[in-house]
Each structure stands twice: as structure tokens, then as C-alpha cells.
């Protein structure tokens, strides 16, 4: 896995075993089997996408029957920061004569509308009227009123506006996001799927809105990242589509780069969420990181220049195991984590190689069915069904020191009746080991309703639980990029006691291998 972003990392000088156990089979009283085992953040813009659309308001006055109904097409923000400008802009129908427009705010204690500002339409009916938001959190109701004139009826429209505290690093966004830049998300929550997507449409009006580049940015832990691009048409209109093919739950915003004569623009952030197609069970806190012996979290770099390339050794797998089954399991890891994978073919090599021979060039992850003697790992008992882990080197991410994955390992036992007599058991254990191979340890409870539990019950559901899903998001794309230099590019396995309390090192190497 090539990583263009690795820089400035200390290296590790040993290869260790760490962690708390393997996945294994044990007899239960009832006769069932259980398997034990960013860079500086840019603040969102101050005002939300405008409340768009024209509103035709009939007269609320005692206008005569000869009065013409007024069409009031004015947009305003739905959220601003404390002390920011609250701007309403648009057009009001007229007979050519200027019309007076009044901006008011509802005073709950007095139970009446208080006039804040007055403005006058121009010859085309265009008008802009603004006030200043309070310097405390509040929910305000503003009203824009077009007063009655000879032949034109009075009309008004109400605007609920939420006033919130600006982020600490948002000083540069004290001016409000232009209310005339409309943005409308069709949906903010969808079911995950290969064809699922979010769509946002809107208009960037005026001469500078034509043929402008516009992007959607997603807020990861380390920074905002561009996920979709488009160009406005001749009228300033745009449509952008954001894929919903993994279980994300992140803020998104629109960004329009600056051009000559027009400053850059940001929209207020909108949280988009993709949800599982199954009912996830358990607690979202029921997960843990896979860690090195000295406590560093282990994860892949989602910002690397290529996917995680994996190869498969199925020569000793049960007859019902197919490439499609393995690819489905890998796809479910990708869907939950936001990491990307690419199948690179078969291999005769094994996970946790013992002979110091490298895997085929470009291979990042090996999935194998393995006997004793074919790997550096020995099956300690007939109850152990699978092993998974990561070989990594030291680096950093937005949360601090981290051990960055260079190789992933997922190994299943050959000759196990628990696996060879059940496709369902095999699929569940395979997903469990792949969870280790991307940075998850066993669940906190260890015995319950998470796929990453240390104990695996025969025939259990192989869907991810709530804790599994939260953990996979945290070791995946959500946390953002890693930085670190893999100086050696190869490592040797080690031997040691189960649980990481003792380590025997073949030779000093700048990597850490964790097996579970």
C-alpha cells in the first residue's frame, strides 16, 4: 500500500505479540459451542443554506377588493452565530413604485412584533434588509413585511432563526454566509448501499455565480476533505451527488473557491448519515482498539495513494468457501469502515509468514486457511479457530501517536469441524479476523452481541453490532489521515505468550506485529 503522506515518524525496534486472546471454541452447559476468542479545522459558515422558494402571501390588511396580492420572494438564514448579521434578501412584487419593507422580531414576553429595520425596494422590486443577531444562544422569529400600497396588498413571511456560539477557530467567519446562495439536501439520512447517495441542489446567483466550481467537503477528525465536485451552469444552478456506500455519520458543507471579483464561499455544515440495512444490536461503546504492546492504537491510513490490496490462499479451505464469499466479507469491512480494498489475486503464501519470504509485491493483506507449521503462529488448542492482526510502524494521526498498518493478516484453522461443517460459522469467523486485520480488538464485554466478541457461538448472526460499527468507523476513514515513514518496508514475526506478557524477538526491526 503506497502512502504518499507518510512523514516524520520514529521507528520501532522490536516485533512483539500483544493483546488478549484468540477466538476459540468452548463447550457450554447446554451443549452449544462458543468461540472465545486535522490540520487546523475550518469552521463552518455562519448561516445555513437559505430558505428558498417564493411565497405568495395574501393580504392580512383591510385592503379593498381591487388590491393585487403581493408575491414575496425573500430568502433568509435558518442559523447564524452570535453577533453575526442576519440578512434577508430577495424580491417583492410591485407596480413599479418603491415599497416599504419592515423587518421585525417577535418578543415573547411582550407578545408582540418589534420593528427592527426598514428598507425600500428598488425599481425591480429587489430589497435587502438586515439586523444583528443577539450575543447569546437563542431561537428567534423574524418577520419580513411588505406594507400595503395603492393597488398592492400587504404581505409577510416568518423566518425561524437559531443563534449559536461560533467555534473557537471561526473568527474569520464573522460575516454571515450569503443568504442568496441556496443549498438544499434532498435527504440527510439514507440506508447504506453501493448505489446509495445524497444529492444537494441550489443556486449561486448573480454574474459571479455562473460557471463557478463548487465542491462538497466532508469533516473528518483531522480536516475537511473534498468528496464531490461540479460546476454551476449559466444560471448559477448546480447539482452534486455524494456516495453513500459506507456507514458514515459526518458533517458536510459546500465550498465555492474564490475567483476574480468574487470571494470564496462556504455553506453551513449539514450532518449526513448512512444507516445499516440490518438492526444492529448492543452498545455503541462495546468495542476496543487493537493496540501494540506499549499501547499504541493500530490502523490503516485511509489517505494512502491506493487501496489495501489483498490476496487469498484457499487451497486448504472447505469446499463451500468461494472467492465471492471472501470478497463479500471484505466488502462488509469496507462498508463499515470507509477503507478501500482491491482483490489482487490468489497466493500460496500464508498470513503471519514464518519463513521470512516476502508476500507477492504490492500485497498488503493475506487471507489464508493454515495448518501448524505453515505460519509463524501455532494453533495452541483445538478451540482456536482464527487469528487476525496487523504488522505496523509508528506514526501519528489527529488523535496522537498511532501504529500505522503495513500488513494485515487473517488466518483460519484447517481441519476444524466447527468451521468445515458450517458455512455460516466460517463466514462469521472470517469477518471477525478481518476486523482484527483493520485495527479492532475484542469487544469490551467479550461475550454478548458483537461480532468482535472473544467468544463465538455456533450459528450466530454474522452482522456487525453497534459496538463493531463504531469501532470500525474510528479505525477507518472517519479519523482521517496518518503520517509516518516506513523506513524498512519489511519485518519478521516474533513468538511469545498469549496475551503479550512475554516477547521473544528474532531480530530488531522497526515494526510491531499484533495477533489476536
Short mmCIF file of C-alpha atoms in Angstrom, two decimals:
data_model
loop_
_atom_site.label_atom_id
_atom_site.label_comp_id
_atom_site.label_asym_id
_atom_site.label_seq_id
_atom_site.Cartn_x
_atom_site.Cartn_y
_atom_site.Cartn_z
CA UNK A 1 0.00 0.00 0.00
CA UNK A 2 1.82 3.10 -1.19
CA UNK A 3 1.48 6.02 1.18
CA UNK A 4 2.37 9.43 -0.14
CA UNK A 5 1.52 11.17 3.11
CA UNK A 6 3.96 9.41 5.46
CA UNK A 7 6.49 11.77 7.08
CA UNK A 8 8.49 12.31 10.26
CA UNK A 9 7.95 9.18 12.33
CA UNK A 10 10.06 7.49 14.94
CA UNK A 11 10.66 3.82 14.21
CA UNK A 12 10.03 0.81 16.39
CA UNK A 13 12.87 -1.56 17.23
CA UNK A 14 11.02 -4.76 18.10
CA UNK A 15 8.38 -7.10 16.90
CA UNK A 16 6.00 -8.16 19.65
CA UNK A 17 2.87 -10.10 20.40
CA UNK A 18 0.20 -8.16 22.25
CA UNK A 19 -3.46 -8.41 23.03
CA UNK A 20 -5.84 -10.55 24.96
CA UNK A 21 -6.62 -13.85 23.38
CA UNK A 22 -7.75 -15.63 20.30
CA UNK A 23 -11.09 -16.71 19.04
CA UNK A 24 -11.73 -20.26 20.21
CA UNK A 25 -14.40 -22.93 20.73
CA UNK A 26 -15.59 -23.95 24.20
CA UNK A 27 -18.38 -26.27 25.35
CA UNK A 28 -21.37 -24.68 27.07
CA UNK A 29 -23.62 -26.26 29.68
CA UNK A 30 -26.44 -26.56 27.18
CA UNK A 31 -24.16 -28.31 24.73
CA UNK A 32 -23.77 -25.31 22.41
CA UNK A 33 -20.34 -24.10 21.34
CA UNK A 34 -18.89 -20.67 21.95
CA UNK A 35 -15.83 -19.21 20.36
CA UNK A 36 -13.64 -17.35 22.88
CA UNK A 37 -11.81 -15.95 21.14
CA UNK A 38 -6.67 17.71 11.32
CA UNK A 39 -4.55 20.16 10.29
CA UNK A 40 -6.35 23.27 11.58
CA UNK A 41 -10.09 22.91 11.27
CA UNK A 42 -12.01 25.29 9.12
CA UNK A 43 -15.13 26.41 10.90
CA UNK A 44 -18.46 26.03 9.16
CA UNK A 45 -20.02 29.12 7.71
CA UNK A 46 -22.32 31.09 9.90
CA UNK A 47 -25.62 30.87 8.16
CA UNK A 48 -27.35 27.79 6.87
CA UNK A 49 -28.48 27.29 3.31
CA UNK A 50 -31.15 29.82 2.53
CA UNK A 51 -34.81 29.07 2.97
CA UNK A 52 -35.54 29.07 -0.71
CA UNK A 53 -38.63 29.35 -2.83
CA UNK A 54 -41.17 32.06 -3.50
CA UNK A 55 -44.01 32.61 -1.08
CA UNK A 56 -47.21 34.19 -2.26
CA UNK A 57 -48.87 35.88 0.70
CA UNK A 58 -52.39 37.19 0.53
CA UNK A 59 -53.33 40.41 2.25
CA UNK A 60 -53.61 40.44 6.02
CA UNK A 61 -54.91 44.03 5.95
CA UNK A 62 -58.26 45.53 5.15
CA UNK A 63 -57.28 46.08 1.54
CA UNK A 64 -60.03 46.67 -0.93
CA UNK A 65 -61.08 44.01 -3.36
CA UNK A 66 -59.21 45.89 -6.09
CA UNK A 67 -55.84 45.27 -4.36
CA UNK A 68 -53.46 42.83 -6.06
CA UNK A 69 -51.94 40.04 -3.97
CA UNK A 70 -48.28 40.58 -3.17
CA UNK A 71 -45.68 37.96 -4.08
CA UNK A 72 -42.89 37.95 -1.51
CA UNK A 73 -39.77 36.03 -2.63
CA UNK A 74 -37.27 36.68 0.15
CA UNK A 75 -34.68 34.29 1.49
CA UNK A 76 -33.03 34.25 4.90
CA UNK A 77 -30.76 32.06 7.06
CA UNK A 78 -32.04 29.44 9.46
CA UNK A 79 -28.93 29.62 11.71
CA UNK A 80 -26.29 32.26 12.48
CA UNK A 81 -23.53 32.76 15.01
CA UNK A 82 -23.83 35.12 17.98
CA UNK A 83 -23.41 38.77 16.97
CA UNK A 84 -23.48 37.98 13.24
CA UNK A 85 -25.54 39.81 10.64
CA UNK A 86 -28.94 38.29 9.89
CA UNK A 87 -29.64 39.23 6.27
CA UNK A 88 -32.83 38.79 4.27
CA UNK A 89 -32.73 39.42 0.55
CA UNK A 90 -34.98 38.87 -2.46
CA UNK A 91 -37.74 40.50 -4.47
CA UNK A 92 -41.25 41.78 -3.74
CA UNK A 93 -43.84 42.32 -6.44
CA UNK A 94 -44.78 45.95 -7.10
CA UNK A 95 -46.46 48.16 -9.63
CA UNK A 96 -43.20 49.95 -10.33
CA UNK A 97 -43.30 52.23 -7.31
CA UNK A 98 -40.92 51.68 -4.36
CA UNK A 99 -42.36 49.63 -1.50
CA UNK A 100 -41.52 49.87 2.19
CA UNK A 101 -40.25 46.64 3.74
CA UNK A 102 -40.19 46.14 7.51
CA UNK A 103 -38.04 43.63 9.43
CA UNK A 104 -39.48 42.71 12.83
CA UNK A 105 -38.69 40.28 15.65
CA UNK A 106 -41.16 38.51 17.90
CA UNK A 107 -40.91 39.50 21.57
CA UNK A 108 -42.29 36.58 23.56
CA UNK A 109 -42.58 38.42 26.90
CA UNK A 110 -44.43 41.35 25.33
CA UNK A 111 -46.32 39.07 22.94
CA UNK A 112 -45.87 41.39 20.00
CA UNK A 113 -43.68 42.06 16.98
CA UNK A 114 -40.99 44.73 17.41
CA UNK A 115 -39.80 46.67 14.36
CA UNK A 116 -36.03 46.39 13.89
CA UNK A 117 -35.24 47.79 10.44
CA UNK A 118 -36.92 49.37 7.43
CA UNK A 119 -35.83 49.26 3.79
CA UNK A 120 -37.21 50.24 0.40
CA UNK A 121 -37.38 48.15 -2.77
CA UNK A 122 -35.66 49.38 -5.90
CA UNK A 123 -37.28 49.75 -9.30
CA UNK A 124 -37.15 45.99 -9.91
CA UNK A 125 -38.62 45.10 -6.51
CA UNK A 126 -35.29 43.91 -5.10
CA UNK A 127 -34.63 44.52 -1.43
CA UNK A 128 -32.10 43.66 1.30
CA UNK A 129 -32.76 44.22 4.97
CA UNK A 130 -30.55 43.11 7.86
CA UNK A 131 -30.18 43.17 11.62
CA UNK A 132 -27.65 41.89 14.14
CA UNK A 133 -28.14 38.60 15.99
CA UNK A 134 -28.03 38.64 19.81
CA UNK A 135 -24.75 37.81 21.54
CA UNK A 136 -26.18 34.74 23.26
CA UNK A 137 -27.74 31.46 22.15
CA UNK A 138 -31.35 31.95 21.20
CA UNK A 139 -34.20 30.91 18.95
CA UNK A 140 -35.51 33.97 17.13
CA UNK A 141 -38.56 34.54 14.96
CA UNK A 142 -38.11 37.25 12.36
CA UNK A 143 -40.76 38.63 10.03
CA UNK A 144 -40.31 40.43 6.71
CA UNK A 145 -43.37 42.52 5.83
CA UNK A 146 -44.18 44.31 2.59
CA UNK A 147 -46.51 47.14 3.58
CA UNK A 148 -49.65 47.82 1.61
CA UNK A 149 -49.60 50.42 -1.15
CA UNK A 150 -52.23 51.70 -3.52
CA UNK A 151 -53.27 48.64 -5.52
CA UNK A 152 -50.89 46.21 -3.71
CA UNK A 153 -51.87 44.20 -0.63
CA UNK A 154 -49.79 43.82 2.50
CA UNK A 155 -47.87 40.53 2.80
CA UNK A 156 -45.39 38.97 5.20
CA UNK A 157 -43.31 35.86 5.80
CA UNK A 158 -41.89 34.49 9.08
CA UNK A 159 -38.35 33.11 9.47
CA UNK A 160 -37.26 30.99 12.48
CA UNK A 161 -33.52 31.52 13.10
CA UNK A 162 -31.29 29.71 15.60
CA UNK A 163 -28.43 31.71 17.14
CA UNK A 164 -25.47 29.59 18.29
CA UNK A 165 -21.95 30.07 19.58
CA UNK A 166 -19.26 30.14 16.92
CA UNK A 167 -16.42 27.56 17.13
CA UNK A 168 -13.21 28.83 18.71
CA UNK A 169 -11.44 28.94 15.34
CA UNK A 170 -14.29 30.63 13.47
CA UNK A 171 -13.17 34.26 13.77
CA UNK A 172 -12.74 34.52 10.01
CA UNK A 173 -16.40 33.67 9.50
CA UNK A 174 -17.95 36.52 11.47
CA UNK A 175 -19.72 37.76 8.37
CA UNK A 176 -22.76 35.65 7.52
CA UNK A 177 -22.90 33.19 4.70
CA UNK A 178 -24.71 34.93 1.79
CA UNK A 179 -28.41 34.28 2.18
CA UNK A 180 -28.90 34.21 -1.59
CA UNK A 181 -26.64 31.12 -2.01
CA UNK A 182 -29.22 28.36 -1.77
CA UNK A 183 -28.42 24.75 -0.91
CA UNK A 184 -30.96 22.01 -0.38
CA UNK A 185 -30.12 18.41 0.60
CA UNK A 186 -32.81 16.00 -0.58
CA UNK A 187 -32.15 13.71 2.39
CA UNK A 188 -29.78 13.77 5.34
CA UNK A 189 -30.12 10.08 6.27
CA UNK A 190 -30.21 7.08 3.93
CA UNK A 191 -29.71 3.31 4.04
CA UNK A 192 -26.19 2.28 3.09
CA UNK A 193 -25.64 0.61 -0.27
CA UNK A 194 -23.47 0.53 -3.37
CA UNK A 195 -25.95 2.72 -5.27
CA UNK A 196 -26.99 4.92 -2.33
CA UNK A 197 -26.18 8.62 -2.49
CA UNK A 198 -27.00 12.08 -1.16
CA UNK A 199 -27.96 14.88 -3.54
CA UNK A 200 -27.71 18.63 -2.95
CA UNK A 201 -29.07 21.26 -5.33
CA UNK A 202 -29.13 25.02 -5.29
CA UNK A 203 -28.25 28.30 -6.96
CA UNK A 204 -25.29 30.66 -6.75
CA UNK A 205 -26.95 33.78 -8.19
CA UNK A 206 -25.55 36.81 -9.93
CA UNK A 207 -22.92 37.19 -12.63
CA UNK A 208 -20.20 35.66 -10.44
CA UNK A 209 -22.33 32.56 -9.86
CA UNK A 210 -22.14 31.42 -13.46
CA UNK A 211 -19.81 28.57 -14.38
CA UNK A 212 -18.27 28.53 -10.88
CA UNK A 213 -16.57 25.48 -9.40
CA UNK A 214 -18.38 24.14 -6.35
CA UNK A 215 -17.42 21.21 -4.13
CA UNK A 216 -18.79 19.20 -1.22
CA UNK A 217 -16.39 18.83 1.71
CA UNK A 218 -16.65 16.22 4.47
CA UNK A 219 -15.44 16.87 8.04
CA UNK A 220 -13.12 14.10 9.20
CA UNK A 221 -11.35 14.23 12.56
CA UNK A 222 -8.26 15.83 11.03
CA UNK A 223 -9.71 18.18 8.41
CA UNK A 224 -12.31 18.90 5.75
CA UNK A 225 -11.89 16.71 2.65
CA UNK A 226 -13.40 17.16 -0.81
CA UNK A 227 -15.76 14.33 -1.78
CA UNK A 228 -17.66 15.71 -4.81
CA UNK A 229 -17.16 18.40 -7.46
CA UNK A 230 -19.32 20.18 -10.02
CA UNK A 231 -19.62 23.45 -11.97
CA UNK A 232 -22.63 25.76 -11.87
CA UNK A 233 -24.50 26.32 -15.12
CA UNK A 234 -25.17 29.65 -16.86
CA UNK A 235 -27.89 30.49 -14.32
CA UNK A 236 -25.72 29.55 -11.32
CA UNK A 237 -27.65 26.34 -10.63
CA UNK A 238 -25.83 23.18 -9.53
CA UNK A 239 -26.41 19.57 -8.53
CA UNK A 240 -23.90 17.49 -6.57
CA UNK A 241 -24.05 13.82 -5.58
CA UNK A 242 -22.21 12.32 -2.60
CA UNK A 243 -21.88 8.50 -2.49
CA UNK A 244 -23.47 6.73 0.47
CA UNK A 245 -21.64 3.43 0.06
CA UNK A 246 -20.21 3.28 3.60
CA UNK A 247 -21.61 3.86 7.08
CA UNK A 248 -20.63 7.49 7.53
CA UNK A 249 -22.02 9.93 10.11
CA UNK A 250 -20.21 13.19 9.38
CA UNK A 251 -20.70 16.90 8.73
CA UNK A 252 -20.70 18.11 5.09
CA UNK A 253 -20.54 21.61 3.64
CA UNK A 254 -20.41 23.32 0.26
CA UNK A 255 -17.35 25.33 -0.74
CA UNK A 256 -17.04 27.72 -3.69
CA UNK A 257 -13.41 28.75 -4.37
CA UNK A 258 -12.66 32.44 -4.93
CA UNK A 259 -12.39 33.87 -8.44
CA UNK A 260 -11.54 37.32 -9.71
CA UNK A 261 -14.18 39.68 -8.38
CA UNK A 262 -15.83 37.14 -6.06
CA UNK A 263 -14.68 35.84 -2.68
CA UNK A 264 -14.77 32.20 -1.65
CA UNK A 265 -17.95 30.95 -0.04
CA UNK A 266 -18.87 28.23 2.44
CA UNK A 267 -22.24 26.88 3.45
CA UNK A 268 -23.21 25.88 6.94
CA UNK A 269 -22.40 22.25 7.70
CA UNK A 270 -25.10 19.59 7.39
CA UNK A 271 -24.74 16.18 9.07
CA UNK A 272 -25.23 13.30 6.63
CA UNK A 273 -25.67 9.77 7.87
CA UNK A 274 -25.91 6.34 6.26
CA UNK A 275 -27.52 3.65 8.38
CA UNK A 276 -27.31 -0.16 8.27
CA UNK A 277 -29.85 -2.21 6.35
CA UNK A 278 -29.98 -4.57 9.35
CA UNK A 279 -30.83 -3.91 13.00
CA UNK A 280 -27.51 -3.53 14.81
CA UNK A 281 -27.59 -4.70 18.42
CA UNK A 282 -25.78 -3.97 21.66
CA UNK A 283 -23.98 -0.86 22.89
CA UNK A 284 -22.00 1.58 20.76
CA UNK A 285 -19.31 1.53 23.48
CA UNK A 286 -18.77 -2.23 23.24
CA UNK A 287 -15.52 -2.20 21.25
CA UNK A 288 -11.78 -1.65 21.75
CA UNK A 289 -8.75 -0.72 19.64
CA UNK A 290 -6.17 -3.30 18.66
CA UNK A 291 -3.04 -1.98 20.37
CA UNK A 292 0.69 -2.64 20.37
CA UNK A 293 2.44 -3.86 23.50
CA UNK A 294 3.12 -0.25 24.55
CA UNK A 295 -0.47 0.82 23.98
CA UNK A 296 -0.44 2.44 20.53
CA UNK A 297 -3.64 2.17 18.51
CA UNK A 298 -3.26 0.33 15.20
CA UNK A 299 -5.00 1.40 11.99
CA UNK A 300 -4.54 1.76 8.25
CA UNK A 301 -4.01 5.09 6.53
CA UNK A 302 -7.23 5.83 4.60
CA UNK A 303 -5.48 8.63 2.70
CA UNK A 304 -2.85 6.41 1.06
CA UNK A 305 -2.49 6.66 -2.70
CA UNK A 306 -4.01 3.23 -3.32
CA UNK A 307 -6.38 0.69 -1.79
CA UNK A 308 -5.48 -2.12 0.60
CA UNK A 309 -4.50 -4.86 -1.85
CA UNK A 310 -5.36 -8.34 -0.63
CA UNK A 311 -4.63 -11.88 -1.78
CA UNK A 312 -6.30 -15.14 -0.83
CA UNK A 313 -4.93 -18.63 -0.16
CA UNK A 314 -7.92 -21.01 -0.42
CA UNK A 315 -6.02 -24.20 -1.25
CA UNK A 316 -6.94 -25.77 2.13
CA UNK A 317 -10.30 -24.08 2.65
CA UNK A 318 -13.57 -26.05 2.95
CA UNK A 319 -15.24 -26.83 -0.37
CA UNK A 320 -18.05 -24.33 0.21
CA UNK A 321 -15.62 -21.41 0.55
CA UNK A 322 -15.65 -19.34 -2.64
CA UNK A 323 -13.89 -16.20 -3.74
CA UNK A 324 -17.29 -14.49 -3.76
CA UNK A 325 -17.77 -15.32 -0.06
CA UNK A 326 -14.39 -13.81 0.83
CA UNK A 327 -14.99 -10.72 -1.26
CA UNK A 328 -18.38 -10.21 0.41
CA UNK A 329 -16.72 -10.34 3.84
CA UNK A 330 -14.07 -7.81 2.76
CA UNK A 331 -16.79 -5.59 1.25
CA UNK A 332 -18.64 -5.58 4.59
CA UNK A 333 -15.47 -4.36 6.32
CA UNK A 334 -15.09 -1.63 3.69
CA UNK A 335 -18.75 -0.64 4.04
CA UNK A 336 -18.45 -0.24 7.81
CA UNK A 337 -15.04 1.49 7.90
CA UNK A 338 -14.77 3.59 4.74
CA UNK A 339 -11.46 1.89 3.91
CA UNK A 340 -10.96 0.75 0.32
CA UNK A 341 -9.79 -2.71 -0.73
CA UNK A 342 -8.77 -4.31 -4.02
CA UNK A 343 -8.56 -8.04 -4.77
CA UNK A 344 -5.11 -8.77 -6.16
CA UNK A 345 -5.39 -12.49 -6.89
CA UNK A 346 -4.54 -15.77 -5.18
CA UNK A 347 -1.30 -16.75 -3.47
CA UNK A 348 0.34 -19.82 -1.94
CA UNK A 349 1.63 -17.69 0.93
CA UNK A 350 0.04 -17.55 4.39
CA UNK A 351 -0.88 -14.90 6.93
CA UNK A 352 1.81 -14.35 9.58
CA UNK A 353 4.57 -15.80 7.33
CA UNK A 354 7.23 -17.79 9.20
CA UNK A 355 9.96 -18.21 6.60
CA UNK A 356 10.88 -14.52 6.15
CA UNK A 357 9.93 -14.72 2.48
CA UNK A 358 8.01 -11.65 1.31
CA UNK A 359 4.48 -11.79 0.02
CA UNK A 360 3.95 -11.03 -3.69
CA UNK A 361 4.86 -7.45 -4.48
CA UNK A 362 2.20 -4.91 -3.58
CA UNK A 363 0.28 -7.25 -1.24
CA UNK A 364 -1.00 -5.56 1.91
CA UNK A 365 -3.27 -8.24 3.34
CA UNK A 366 -3.34 -12.06 3.11
CA UNK A 367 -6.34 -14.23 3.99
CA UNK A 368 -5.41 -17.90 4.37
CA UNK A 369 -6.54 -21.29 5.67
CA UNK A 370 -3.48 -22.52 7.52
CA UNK A 371 -2.11 -25.57 9.37
CA UNK A 372 0.55 -25.67 12.05
CA UNK A 373 3.99 -25.23 10.52
CA UNK A 374 2.75 -23.04 7.66
CA UNK A 375 2.80 -19.84 9.68
CA UNK A 376 4.76 -18.24 12.50
CA UNK A 377 1.61 -18.78 14.54
CA UNK A 378 0.90 -22.22 16.02
CA UNK A 379 -2.64 -23.21 16.84
CA UNK A 380 -2.41 -23.59 20.64
CA UNK A 381 -5.51 -25.77 21.00
CA UNK A 382 -8.38 -27.22 19.02
CA UNK A 383 -10.61 -24.44 20.33
CA UNK A 384 -8.75 -21.70 18.47
CA UNK A 385 -10.45 -21.12 15.13
CA UNK A 386 -8.89 -17.97 13.74
CA UNK A 387 -6.14 -15.39 14.12
CA UNK A 388 -6.05 -11.85 12.81
CA UNK A 389 -3.74 -8.90 13.26
CA UNK A 390 -1.57 -6.13 11.91
CA UNK A 391 2.13 -5.52 11.27
CA UNK A 392 2.73 -1.80 11.72
CA UNK A 393 5.18 1.06 12.20
CA UNK A 394 4.97 4.13 14.38
CA UNK A 395 3.39 7.38 13.23
CA UNK A 396 0.70 9.88 14.15
CA UNK A 397 -2.87 10.86 13.35
CA UNK A 398 -5.21 13.62 14.53
CA UNK A 399 -5.62 11.89 17.90
CA UNK A 400 -1.91 11.46 18.62
CA UNK A 401 0.63 8.63 18.36
CA UNK A 402 -0.55 5.64 16.36
CA UNK A 403 0.95 2.48 14.84
CA UNK A 404 0.27 2.50 11.10
CA UNK A 405 -0.58 -0.77 9.40
CA UNK A 406 1.80 -2.07 6.74
CA UNK A 407 0.46 -5.62 6.57
CA UNK A 408 -2.80 -7.22 7.62
CA UNK A 409 -3.33 -10.89 8.45
CA UNK A 410 -6.46 -13.06 8.62
CA UNK A 411 -5.94 -16.78 9.19
CA UNK A 412 -8.50 -19.58 9.66
CA UNK A 413 -7.83 -23.05 11.00
CA UNK A 414 -7.63 -26.06 8.68
CA UNK A 415 -9.35 -29.25 9.88
CA UNK A 416 -11.78 -27.60 12.29
CA UNK A 417 -15.16 -29.33 12.32
CA UNK A 418 -16.65 -26.12 13.73
CA UNK A 419 -15.70 -24.33 10.51
CA UNK A 420 -15.76 -27.10 7.94
CA UNK A 421 -19.31 -28.18 8.76
CA UNK A 422 -20.81 -24.68 8.74
CA UNK A 423 -20.60 -22.02 6.07
CA UNK A 424 -22.27 -19.58 8.47
CA UNK A 425 -19.67 -20.16 11.19
CA UNK A 426 -16.85 -19.80 8.68
CA UNK A 427 -18.23 -16.52 7.34
CA UNK A 428 -18.64 -15.05 10.82
CA UNK A 429 -15.14 -16.04 11.95
CA UNK A 430 -13.68 -14.68 8.69
CA UNK A 431 -15.30 -11.28 9.29
CA UNK A 432 -14.11 -11.34 12.91
CA UNK A 433 -10.48 -11.89 11.84
CA UNK A 434 -10.76 -9.18 9.20
CA UNK A 435 -11.93 -6.88 11.99
CA UNK A 436 -8.62 -7.59 13.77
CA UNK A 437 -6.77 -7.03 10.49
CA UNK A 438 -8.05 -3.44 10.26
CA UNK A 439 -7.45 -2.48 13.89
CA UNK A 440 -10.20 -3.81 16.17
CA UNK A 441 -9.54 -5.84 19.30
CA UNK A 442 -12.22 -7.91 21.04
CA UNK A 443 -15.31 -6.17 22.36
CA UNK A 444 -15.26 -4.78 25.90
CA UNK A 445 -17.76 -7.31 27.19
CA UNK A 446 -16.16 -10.18 25.28
CA UNK A 447 -19.32 -12.24 25.38
CA UNK A 448 -22.52 -10.79 24.03
CA UNK A 449 -23.92 -9.42 20.80
CA UNK A 450 -20.90 -8.05 18.92
CA UNK A 451 -19.18 -9.91 16.10
CA UNK A 452 -15.87 -8.92 17.71
CA UNK A 453 -16.73 -10.75 20.95
CA UNK A 454 -13.95 -13.07 22.10
CA UNK A 455 -16.49 -15.93 22.21
CA UNK A 456 -18.30 -17.02 19.09
CA UNK A 457 -21.50 -19.06 19.27
CA UNK A 458 -22.24 -21.60 16.52
CA UNK A 459 -24.77 -20.38 14.01
CA UNK A 460 -24.84 -16.84 15.39
CA UNK A 461 -25.69 -13.87 13.21
CA UNK A 462 -22.66 -12.52 11.34
CA UNK A 463 -23.91 -8.91 11.15
CA UNK A 464 -21.88 -6.16 12.79
CA UNK A 465 -23.23 -4.90 16.13
CA UNK A 466 -23.40 -1.28 17.27
CA UNK A 467 -20.03 -1.50 19.01
CA UNK A 468 -18.43 -3.17 15.98
CA UNK A 469 -19.72 -0.39 13.71
CA UNK A 470 -18.50 2.43 15.93
CA UNK A 471 -15.08 0.81 16.25
CA UNK A 472 -14.75 0.25 12.51
CA UNK A 473 -15.60 3.90 11.84
CA UNK A 474 -12.94 5.02 14.32
CA UNK A 475 -10.16 2.86 12.83
CA UNK A 476 -11.30 3.73 9.31
CA UNK A 477 -11.87 6.86 7.26
CA UNK A 478 -13.62 8.92 9.96
CA UNK A 479 -10.42 9.59 11.93
CA UNK A 480 -8.58 10.89 8.87
CA UNK A 481 -5.03 10.53 7.59
CA UNK A 482 -1.94 9.16 9.30
CA UNK A 483 1.65 10.36 8.91
CA UNK A 484 4.77 8.26 9.35
CA UNK A 485 7.71 6.86 7.41
CA UNK A 486 8.06 3.09 6.94
CA UNK A 487 11.85 3.05 6.79
CA UNK A 488 12.37 -0.68 6.37
CA UNK A 489 9.35 -1.85 4.44
CA UNK A 490 9.65 -5.42 5.80
CA UNK A 491 9.54 -7.17 9.14
CA UNK A 492 9.93 -10.54 10.82
CA UNK A 493 7.40 -12.19 13.05
CA UNK A 494 8.00 -12.90 16.72
CA UNK A 495 6.99 -15.57 19.18
CA UNK A 496 5.60 -15.02 22.64
CA UNK A 497 2.97 -16.00 25.16
CA UNK A 498 -0.71 -15.43 24.55
CA UNK A 499 -1.71 -12.06 25.94
CA UNK A 500 1.52 -10.19 25.23
CA UNK A 501 3.15 -10.63 28.63
CA UNK A 502 6.37 -12.05 27.17
CA UNK A 503 8.17 -11.43 23.92
CA UNK A 504 10.95 -13.23 22.07
CA UNK A 505 12.43 -11.22 19.25
CA UNK A 506 14.15 -12.83 16.26
CA UNK A 507 15.95 -9.66 15.29
CA UNK A 508 15.42 -5.94 15.95
CA UNK A 509 13.02 -4.48 13.38
CA UNK A 510 11.21 -1.14 13.19
CA UNK A 511 7.76 -2.73 13.27
CA UNK A 512 5.17 -4.16 15.61
CA UNK A 513 3.02 -7.19 14.84
CA UNK A 514 -0.10 -7.73 16.91
CA UNK A 515 -2.01 -11.01 16.63
CA UNK A 516 -5.36 -11.93 18.13
#
